PDB file of C-alpha atoms in Angstrom:
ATOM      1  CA  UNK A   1      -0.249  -1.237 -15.622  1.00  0.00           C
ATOM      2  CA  UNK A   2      -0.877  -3.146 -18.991  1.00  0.00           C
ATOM      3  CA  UNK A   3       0.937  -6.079 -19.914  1.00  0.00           C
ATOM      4  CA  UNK A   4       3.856  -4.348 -22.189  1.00  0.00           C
ATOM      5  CA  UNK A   5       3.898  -5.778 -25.959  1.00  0.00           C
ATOM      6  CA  UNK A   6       7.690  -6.732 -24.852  1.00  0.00           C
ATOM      7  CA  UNK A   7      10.063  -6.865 -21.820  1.00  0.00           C
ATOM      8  CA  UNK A   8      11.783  -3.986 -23.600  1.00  0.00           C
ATOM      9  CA  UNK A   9      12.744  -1.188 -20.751  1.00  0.00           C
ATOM     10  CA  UNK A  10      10.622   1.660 -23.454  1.00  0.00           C
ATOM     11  CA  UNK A  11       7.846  -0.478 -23.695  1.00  0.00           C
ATOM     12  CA  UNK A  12       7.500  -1.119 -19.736  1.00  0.00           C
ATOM     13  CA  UNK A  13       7.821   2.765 -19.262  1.00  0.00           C
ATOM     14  CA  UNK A  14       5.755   3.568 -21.574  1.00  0.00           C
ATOM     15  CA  UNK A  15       2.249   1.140 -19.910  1.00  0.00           C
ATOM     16  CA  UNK A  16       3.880   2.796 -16.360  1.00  0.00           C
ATOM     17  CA  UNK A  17       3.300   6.302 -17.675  1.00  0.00           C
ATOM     18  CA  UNK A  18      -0.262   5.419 -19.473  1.00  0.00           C
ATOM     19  CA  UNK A  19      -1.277   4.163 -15.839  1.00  0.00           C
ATOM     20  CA  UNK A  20       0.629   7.486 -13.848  1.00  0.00           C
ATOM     21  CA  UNK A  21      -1.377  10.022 -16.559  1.00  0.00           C
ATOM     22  CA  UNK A  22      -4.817   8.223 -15.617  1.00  0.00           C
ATOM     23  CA  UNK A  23      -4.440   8.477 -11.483  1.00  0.00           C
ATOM     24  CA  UNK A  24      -7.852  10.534 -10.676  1.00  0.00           C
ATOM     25  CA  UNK A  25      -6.495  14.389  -9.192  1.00  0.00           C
ATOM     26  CA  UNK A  26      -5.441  13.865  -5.548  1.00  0.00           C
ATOM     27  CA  UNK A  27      -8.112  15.924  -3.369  1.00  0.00           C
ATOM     28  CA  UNK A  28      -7.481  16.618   0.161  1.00  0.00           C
ATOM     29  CA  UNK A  29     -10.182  14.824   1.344  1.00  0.00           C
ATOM     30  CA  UNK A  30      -8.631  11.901   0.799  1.00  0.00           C
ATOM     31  CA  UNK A  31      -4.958  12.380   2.179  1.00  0.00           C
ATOM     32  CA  UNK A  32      -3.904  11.535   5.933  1.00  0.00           C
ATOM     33  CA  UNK A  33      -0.913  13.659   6.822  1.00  0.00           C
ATOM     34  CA  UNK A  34       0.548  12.471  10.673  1.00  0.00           C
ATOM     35  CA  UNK A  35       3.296  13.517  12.783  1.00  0.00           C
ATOM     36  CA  UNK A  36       4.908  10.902  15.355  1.00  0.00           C
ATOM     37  CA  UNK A  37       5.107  11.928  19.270  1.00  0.00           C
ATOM     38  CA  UNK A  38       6.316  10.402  22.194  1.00  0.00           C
ATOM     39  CA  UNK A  39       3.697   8.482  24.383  1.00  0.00           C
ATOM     40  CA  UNK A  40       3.290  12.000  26.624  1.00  0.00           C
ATOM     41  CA  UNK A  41       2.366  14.018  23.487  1.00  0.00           C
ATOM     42  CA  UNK A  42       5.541  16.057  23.065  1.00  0.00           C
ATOM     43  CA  UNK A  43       7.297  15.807  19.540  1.00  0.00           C
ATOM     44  CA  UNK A  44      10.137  13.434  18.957  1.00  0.00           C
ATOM     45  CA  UNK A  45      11.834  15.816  16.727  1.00  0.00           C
ATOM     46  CA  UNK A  46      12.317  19.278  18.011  1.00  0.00           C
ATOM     47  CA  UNK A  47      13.420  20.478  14.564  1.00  0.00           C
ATOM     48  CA  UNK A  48      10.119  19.283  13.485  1.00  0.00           C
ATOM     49  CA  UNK A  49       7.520  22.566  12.596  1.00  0.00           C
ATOM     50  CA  UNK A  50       4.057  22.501  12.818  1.00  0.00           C
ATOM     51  CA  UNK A  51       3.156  21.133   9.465  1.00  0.00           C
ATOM     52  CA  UNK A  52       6.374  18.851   8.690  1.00  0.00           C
ATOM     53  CA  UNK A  53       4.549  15.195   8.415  1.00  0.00           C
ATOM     54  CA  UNK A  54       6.171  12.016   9.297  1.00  0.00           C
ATOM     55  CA  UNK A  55       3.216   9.703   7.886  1.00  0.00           C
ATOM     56  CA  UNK A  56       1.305  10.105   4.048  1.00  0.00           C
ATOM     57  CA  UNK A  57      -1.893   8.213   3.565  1.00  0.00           C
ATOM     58  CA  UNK A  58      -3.948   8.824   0.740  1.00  0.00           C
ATOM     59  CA  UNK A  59      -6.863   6.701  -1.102  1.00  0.00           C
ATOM     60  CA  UNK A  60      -5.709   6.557  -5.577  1.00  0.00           C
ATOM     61  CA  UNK A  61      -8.159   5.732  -8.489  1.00  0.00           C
ATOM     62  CA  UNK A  62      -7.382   4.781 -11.631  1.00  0.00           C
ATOM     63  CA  UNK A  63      -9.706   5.893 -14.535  1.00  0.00           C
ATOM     64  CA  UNK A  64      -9.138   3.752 -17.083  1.00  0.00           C
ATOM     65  CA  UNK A  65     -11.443   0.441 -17.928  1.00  0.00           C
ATOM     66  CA  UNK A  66      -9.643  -1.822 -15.603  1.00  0.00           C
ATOM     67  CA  UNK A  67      -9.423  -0.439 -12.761  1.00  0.00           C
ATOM     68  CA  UNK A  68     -12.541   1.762 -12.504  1.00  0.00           C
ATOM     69  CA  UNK A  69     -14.074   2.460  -9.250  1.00  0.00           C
ATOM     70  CA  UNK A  70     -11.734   0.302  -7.368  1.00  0.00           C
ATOM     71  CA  UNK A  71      -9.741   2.472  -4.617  1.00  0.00           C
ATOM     72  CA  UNK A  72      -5.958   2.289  -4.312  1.00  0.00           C
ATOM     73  CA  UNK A  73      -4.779   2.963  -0.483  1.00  0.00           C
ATOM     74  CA  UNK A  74      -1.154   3.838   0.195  1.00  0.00           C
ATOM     75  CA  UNK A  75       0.272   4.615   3.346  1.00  0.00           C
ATOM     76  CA  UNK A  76       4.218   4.937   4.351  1.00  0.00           C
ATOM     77  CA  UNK A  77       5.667   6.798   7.626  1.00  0.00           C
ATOM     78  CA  UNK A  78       8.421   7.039   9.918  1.00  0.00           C
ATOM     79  CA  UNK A  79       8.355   5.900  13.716  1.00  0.00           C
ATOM     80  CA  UNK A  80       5.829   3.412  12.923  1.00  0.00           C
ATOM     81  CA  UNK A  81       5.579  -0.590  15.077  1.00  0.00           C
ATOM     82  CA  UNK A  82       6.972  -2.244  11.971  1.00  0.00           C
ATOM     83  CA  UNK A  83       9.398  -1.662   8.992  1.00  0.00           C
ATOM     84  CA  UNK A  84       7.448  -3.006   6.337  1.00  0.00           C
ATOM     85  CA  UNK A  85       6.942  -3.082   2.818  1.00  0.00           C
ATOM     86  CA  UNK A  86       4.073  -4.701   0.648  1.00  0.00           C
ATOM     87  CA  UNK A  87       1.713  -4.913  -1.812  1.00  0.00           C
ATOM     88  CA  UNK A  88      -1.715  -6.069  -0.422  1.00  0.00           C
ATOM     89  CA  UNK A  89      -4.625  -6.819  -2.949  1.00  0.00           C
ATOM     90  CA  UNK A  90      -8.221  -7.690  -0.746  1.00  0.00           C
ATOM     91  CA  UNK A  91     -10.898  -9.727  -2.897  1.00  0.00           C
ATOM     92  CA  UNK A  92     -14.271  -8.085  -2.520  1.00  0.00           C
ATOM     93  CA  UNK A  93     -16.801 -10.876  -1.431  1.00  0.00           C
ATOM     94  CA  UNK A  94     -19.307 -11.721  -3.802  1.00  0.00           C
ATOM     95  CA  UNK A  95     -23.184 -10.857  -3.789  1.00  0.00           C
ATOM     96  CA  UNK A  96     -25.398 -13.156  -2.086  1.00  0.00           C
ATOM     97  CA  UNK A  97     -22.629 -14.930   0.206  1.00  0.00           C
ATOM     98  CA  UNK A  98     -24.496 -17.753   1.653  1.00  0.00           C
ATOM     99  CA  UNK A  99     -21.535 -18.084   4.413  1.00  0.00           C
ATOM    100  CA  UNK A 100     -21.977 -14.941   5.515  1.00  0.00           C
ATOM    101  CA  UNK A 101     -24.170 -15.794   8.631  1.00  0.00           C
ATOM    102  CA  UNK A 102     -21.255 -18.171   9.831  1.00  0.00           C
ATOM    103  CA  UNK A 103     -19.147 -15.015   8.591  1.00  0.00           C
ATOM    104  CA  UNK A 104     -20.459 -12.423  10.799  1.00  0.00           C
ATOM    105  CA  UNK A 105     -19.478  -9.045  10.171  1.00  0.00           C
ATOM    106  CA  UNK A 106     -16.159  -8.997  11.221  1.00  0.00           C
ATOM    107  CA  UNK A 107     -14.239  -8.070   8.362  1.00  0.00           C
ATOM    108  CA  UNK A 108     -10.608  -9.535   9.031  1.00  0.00           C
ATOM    109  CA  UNK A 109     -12.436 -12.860   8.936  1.00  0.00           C
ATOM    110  CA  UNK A 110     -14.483 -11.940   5.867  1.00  0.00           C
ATOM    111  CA  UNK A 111     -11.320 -10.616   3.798  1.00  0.00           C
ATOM    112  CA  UNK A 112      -9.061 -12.515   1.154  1.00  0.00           C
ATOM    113  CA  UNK A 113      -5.962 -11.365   0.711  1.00  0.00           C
ATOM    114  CA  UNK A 114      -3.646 -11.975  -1.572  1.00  0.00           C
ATOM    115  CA  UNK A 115       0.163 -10.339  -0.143  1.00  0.00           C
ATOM    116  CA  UNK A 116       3.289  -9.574  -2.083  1.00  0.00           C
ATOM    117  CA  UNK A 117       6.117  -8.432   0.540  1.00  0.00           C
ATOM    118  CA  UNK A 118       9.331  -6.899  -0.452  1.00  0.00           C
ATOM    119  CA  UNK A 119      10.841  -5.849   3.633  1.00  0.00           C
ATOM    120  CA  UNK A 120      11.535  -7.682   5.540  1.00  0.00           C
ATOM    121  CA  UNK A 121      11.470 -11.280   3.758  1.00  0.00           C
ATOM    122  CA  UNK A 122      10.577 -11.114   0.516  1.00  0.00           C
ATOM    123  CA  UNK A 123       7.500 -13.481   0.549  1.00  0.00           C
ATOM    124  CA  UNK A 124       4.636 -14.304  -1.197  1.00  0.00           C
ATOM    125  CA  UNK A 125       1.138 -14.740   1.053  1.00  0.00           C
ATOM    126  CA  UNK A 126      -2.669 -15.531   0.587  1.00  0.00           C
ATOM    127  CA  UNK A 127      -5.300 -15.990   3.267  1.00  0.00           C
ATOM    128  CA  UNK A 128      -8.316 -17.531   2.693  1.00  0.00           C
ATOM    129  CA  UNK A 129     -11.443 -18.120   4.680  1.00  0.00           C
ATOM    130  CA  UNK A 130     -11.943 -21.795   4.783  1.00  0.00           C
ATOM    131  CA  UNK A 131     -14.331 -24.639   6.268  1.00  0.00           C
ATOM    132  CA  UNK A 132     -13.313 -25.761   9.895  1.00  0.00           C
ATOM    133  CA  UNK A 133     -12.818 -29.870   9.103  1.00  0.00           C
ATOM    134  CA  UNK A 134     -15.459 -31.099  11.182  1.00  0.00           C
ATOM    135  CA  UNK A 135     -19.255 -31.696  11.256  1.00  0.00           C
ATOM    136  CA  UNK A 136     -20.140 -28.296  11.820  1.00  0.00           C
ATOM    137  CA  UNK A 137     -20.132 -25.286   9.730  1.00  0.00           C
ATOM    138  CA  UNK A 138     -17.341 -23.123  11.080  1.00  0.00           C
ATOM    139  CA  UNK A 139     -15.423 -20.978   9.125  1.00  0.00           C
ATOM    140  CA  UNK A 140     -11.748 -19.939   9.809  1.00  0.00           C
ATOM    141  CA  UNK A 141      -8.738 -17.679   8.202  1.00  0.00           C
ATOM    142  CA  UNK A 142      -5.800 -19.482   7.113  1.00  0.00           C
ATOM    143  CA  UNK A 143      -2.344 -18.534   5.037  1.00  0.00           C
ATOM    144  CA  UNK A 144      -0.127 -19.851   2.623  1.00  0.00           C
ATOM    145  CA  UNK A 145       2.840 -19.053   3.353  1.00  0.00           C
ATOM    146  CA  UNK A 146       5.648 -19.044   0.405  1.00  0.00           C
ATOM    147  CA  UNK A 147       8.851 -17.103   2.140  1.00  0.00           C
ATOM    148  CA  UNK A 148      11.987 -16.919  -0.818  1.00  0.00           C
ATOM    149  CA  UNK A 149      14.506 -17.878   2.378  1.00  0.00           C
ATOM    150  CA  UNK A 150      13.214 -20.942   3.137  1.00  0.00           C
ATOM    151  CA  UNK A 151      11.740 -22.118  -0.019  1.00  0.00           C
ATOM    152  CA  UNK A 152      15.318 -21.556  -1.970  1.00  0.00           C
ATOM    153  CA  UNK A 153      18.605 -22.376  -0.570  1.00  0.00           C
ATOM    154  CA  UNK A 154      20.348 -18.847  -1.537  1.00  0.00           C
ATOM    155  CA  UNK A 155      20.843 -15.122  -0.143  1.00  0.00           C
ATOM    156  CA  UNK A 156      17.943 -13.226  -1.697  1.00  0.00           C
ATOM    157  CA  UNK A 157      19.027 -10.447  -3.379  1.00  0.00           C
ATOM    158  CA  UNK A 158      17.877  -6.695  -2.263  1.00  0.00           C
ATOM    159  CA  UNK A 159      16.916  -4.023  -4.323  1.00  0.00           C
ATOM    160  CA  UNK A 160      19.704  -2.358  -4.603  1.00  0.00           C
ATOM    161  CA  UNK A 161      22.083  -5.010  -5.498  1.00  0.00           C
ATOM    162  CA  UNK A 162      19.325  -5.525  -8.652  1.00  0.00           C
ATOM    163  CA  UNK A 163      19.662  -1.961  -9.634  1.00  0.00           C
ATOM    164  CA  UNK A 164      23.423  -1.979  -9.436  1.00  0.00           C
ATOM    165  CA  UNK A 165      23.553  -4.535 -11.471  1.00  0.00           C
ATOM    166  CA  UNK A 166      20.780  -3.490 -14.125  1.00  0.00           C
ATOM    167  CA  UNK A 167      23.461  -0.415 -14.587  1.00  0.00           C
ATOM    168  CA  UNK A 168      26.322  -2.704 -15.597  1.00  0.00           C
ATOM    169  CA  UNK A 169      24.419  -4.672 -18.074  1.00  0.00           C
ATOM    170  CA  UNK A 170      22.442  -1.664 -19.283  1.00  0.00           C
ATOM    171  CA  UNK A 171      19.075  -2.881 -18.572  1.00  0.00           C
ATOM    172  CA  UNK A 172      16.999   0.203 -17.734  1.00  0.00           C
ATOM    173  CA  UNK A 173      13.200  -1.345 -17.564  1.00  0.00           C
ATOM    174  CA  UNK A 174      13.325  -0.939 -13.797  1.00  0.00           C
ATOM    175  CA  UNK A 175      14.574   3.046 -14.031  1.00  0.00           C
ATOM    176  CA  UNK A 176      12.051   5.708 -14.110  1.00  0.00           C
ATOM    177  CA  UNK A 177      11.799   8.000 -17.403  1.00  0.00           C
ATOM    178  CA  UNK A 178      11.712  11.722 -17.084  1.00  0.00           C
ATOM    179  CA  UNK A 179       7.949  11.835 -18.090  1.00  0.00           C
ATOM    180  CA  UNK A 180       7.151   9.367 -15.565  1.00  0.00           C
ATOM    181  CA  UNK A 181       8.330  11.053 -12.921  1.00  0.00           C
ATOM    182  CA  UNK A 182       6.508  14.080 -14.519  1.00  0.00           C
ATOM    183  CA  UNK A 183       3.510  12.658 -14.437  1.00  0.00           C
ATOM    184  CA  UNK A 184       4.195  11.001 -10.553  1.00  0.00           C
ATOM    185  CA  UNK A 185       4.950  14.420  -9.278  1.00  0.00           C
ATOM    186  CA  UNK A 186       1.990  16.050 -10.980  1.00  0.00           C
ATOM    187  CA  UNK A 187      -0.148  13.695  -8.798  1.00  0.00           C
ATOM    188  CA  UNK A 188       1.305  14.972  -5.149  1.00  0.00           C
ATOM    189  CA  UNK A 189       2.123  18.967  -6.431  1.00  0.00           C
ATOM    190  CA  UNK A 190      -1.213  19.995  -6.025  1.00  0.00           C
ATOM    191  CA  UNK A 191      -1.011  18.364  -2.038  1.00  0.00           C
ATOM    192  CA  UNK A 192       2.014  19.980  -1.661  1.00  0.00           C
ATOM    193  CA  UNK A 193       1.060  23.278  -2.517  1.00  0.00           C
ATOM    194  CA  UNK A 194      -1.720  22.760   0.256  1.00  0.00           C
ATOM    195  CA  UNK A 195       0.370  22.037   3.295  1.00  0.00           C
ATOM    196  CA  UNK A 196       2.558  25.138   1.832  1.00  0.00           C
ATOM    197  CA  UNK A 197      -0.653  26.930   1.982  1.00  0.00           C
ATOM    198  CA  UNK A 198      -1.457  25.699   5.636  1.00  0.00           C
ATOM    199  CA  UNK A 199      -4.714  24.462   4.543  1.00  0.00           C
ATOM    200  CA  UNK A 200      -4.105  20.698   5.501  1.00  0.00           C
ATOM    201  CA  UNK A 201      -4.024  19.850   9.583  1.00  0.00           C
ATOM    202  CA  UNK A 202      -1.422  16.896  10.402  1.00  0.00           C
ATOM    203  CA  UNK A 203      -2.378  14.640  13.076  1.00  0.00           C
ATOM    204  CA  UNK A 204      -0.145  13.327  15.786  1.00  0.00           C
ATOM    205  CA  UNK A 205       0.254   9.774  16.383  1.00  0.00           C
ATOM    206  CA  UNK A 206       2.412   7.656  18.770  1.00  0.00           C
ATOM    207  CA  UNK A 207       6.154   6.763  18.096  1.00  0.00           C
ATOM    208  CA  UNK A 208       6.139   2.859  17.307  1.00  0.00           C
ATOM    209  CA  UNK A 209       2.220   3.055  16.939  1.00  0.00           C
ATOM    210  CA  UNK A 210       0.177   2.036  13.543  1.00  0.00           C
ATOM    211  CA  UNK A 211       0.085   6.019  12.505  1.00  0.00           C
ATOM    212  CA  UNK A 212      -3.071   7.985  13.326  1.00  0.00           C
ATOM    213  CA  UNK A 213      -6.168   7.003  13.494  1.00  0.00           C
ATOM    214  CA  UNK A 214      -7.389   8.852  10.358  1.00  0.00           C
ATOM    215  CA  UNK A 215      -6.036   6.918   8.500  1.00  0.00           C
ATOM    216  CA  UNK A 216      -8.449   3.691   9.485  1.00  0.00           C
ATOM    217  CA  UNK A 217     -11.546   6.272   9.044  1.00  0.00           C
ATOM    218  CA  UNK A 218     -10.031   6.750   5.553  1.00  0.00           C
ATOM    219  CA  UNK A 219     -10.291   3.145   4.335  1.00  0.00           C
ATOM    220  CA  UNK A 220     -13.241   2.308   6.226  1.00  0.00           C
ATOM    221  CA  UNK A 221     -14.575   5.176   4.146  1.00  0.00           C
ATOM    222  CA  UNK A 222     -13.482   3.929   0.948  1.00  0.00           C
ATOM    223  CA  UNK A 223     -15.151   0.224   1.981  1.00  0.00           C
ATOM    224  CA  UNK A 224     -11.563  -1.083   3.018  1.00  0.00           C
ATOM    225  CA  UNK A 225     -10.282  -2.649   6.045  1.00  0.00           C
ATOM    226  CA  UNK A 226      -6.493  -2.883   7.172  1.00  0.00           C
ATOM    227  CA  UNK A 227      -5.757  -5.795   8.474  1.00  0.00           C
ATOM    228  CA  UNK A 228      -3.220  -5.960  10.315  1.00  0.00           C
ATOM    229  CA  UNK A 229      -0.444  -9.334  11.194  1.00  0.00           C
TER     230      UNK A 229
END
């Protein structure tokens, strides 16, 4: 969103729903639905049906002056290797790299990431490519590494215990407005009412996998790689 002209709760809403109302209409094409099995194929679930999805994936643009053209990839599922929540922002490379021979084309290497995690330690991360020290020209991936536990001598917080206590002193800039969540569930109706309509095939992955594989043909499609710890 846009920097709010205060850190008034109406004024945050308000640059959350401007950035909600300008999220591009979801297509199909560009939504991974998965369902987690066991490692034979059957279904963990019995009470599962044929179209009830256990994973979302979906690639998000924004269409406002900012963010043009740059994709937004979201994924979240059940079953999957880790619990894990965070926000991860990759830095396109620039034309004309003049490292990218020492580079190669392997993308994990060529990424920089910066990471903000919320589960399971809250933690802020950035990797970098760097210079090998050395005579030669070898590059590597490194990461700073700034984890809240062991940088501050306190118990962190969770969400919840921030919300409960936003409630007591009345601050309400982290609370969703009812035109916000308008404008959220305007984005996913129109998905909905395709899996209602059968017209959206869910693909089976393995329980305490990385979700199915469509979902890496989805960001390689959209010129992302996930790169996984």
């Amino acid at each position: 969103m846009e920097p709010p002209i205060s850190l008034d709760g109406e004024d945050i809403r308000n640059e959350k729903l401007k950035v909600l109302r300008s999220i591009r209409k979801l297509e199909p094409k560009d939504v991974i639905l998965g369902q987690y099995k066991t490692s034979g194929g059957a279904k963990v679930d019995a009470c599962l049906n044929g179209l009830t999805p256990t994973y979302f994936a979906a690639a998000l643009y924004i269409d406002n002056a900012r963010w043009d053209g740059v994709p937004f990839l979201i994924k979240t599922g059940l079953g999957l290797i880790k619990h894990q929540m965070e926000i991860r922002i990759q830095f396109r490379n620039v034309p004309g790299n003049v490292y990218h021979e020492c580079i190669g084309h392997n993308m994990d290497r060529a990424v920089n990431e910066l990471i903000l995690r919320d589960v399971p330690d809250e933690a802020i991360l950035v990797r970098v490519n760097n210079k090998v020290p050395g005579l030669g020209l070898q590059l590597d991936s490194s990461e700073l590494n700034l984890l809240y536990k062991d940088k501050y001598n306190m118990e962190v917080p969770d969400s919840y215990e921030h919300l409960l206590l936003d409630v007591i002193d009345g601050d309400s800039h982290l609370f969703m407005r009812s035109d916000e969540l308008a404008a959220a569930w305007n984005i996913l109706t129109p998905i909905l009412n395709e899996i209602d309509k059968d017209n959206m095939s869910v693909e089976l992955y393995e329980m305490g996998g990385r979700g199915p594989v469509g979902a890496y043909y989805l960001w390689a499609k959209h010129g992302v790689r996930w790169v996984e710890d």
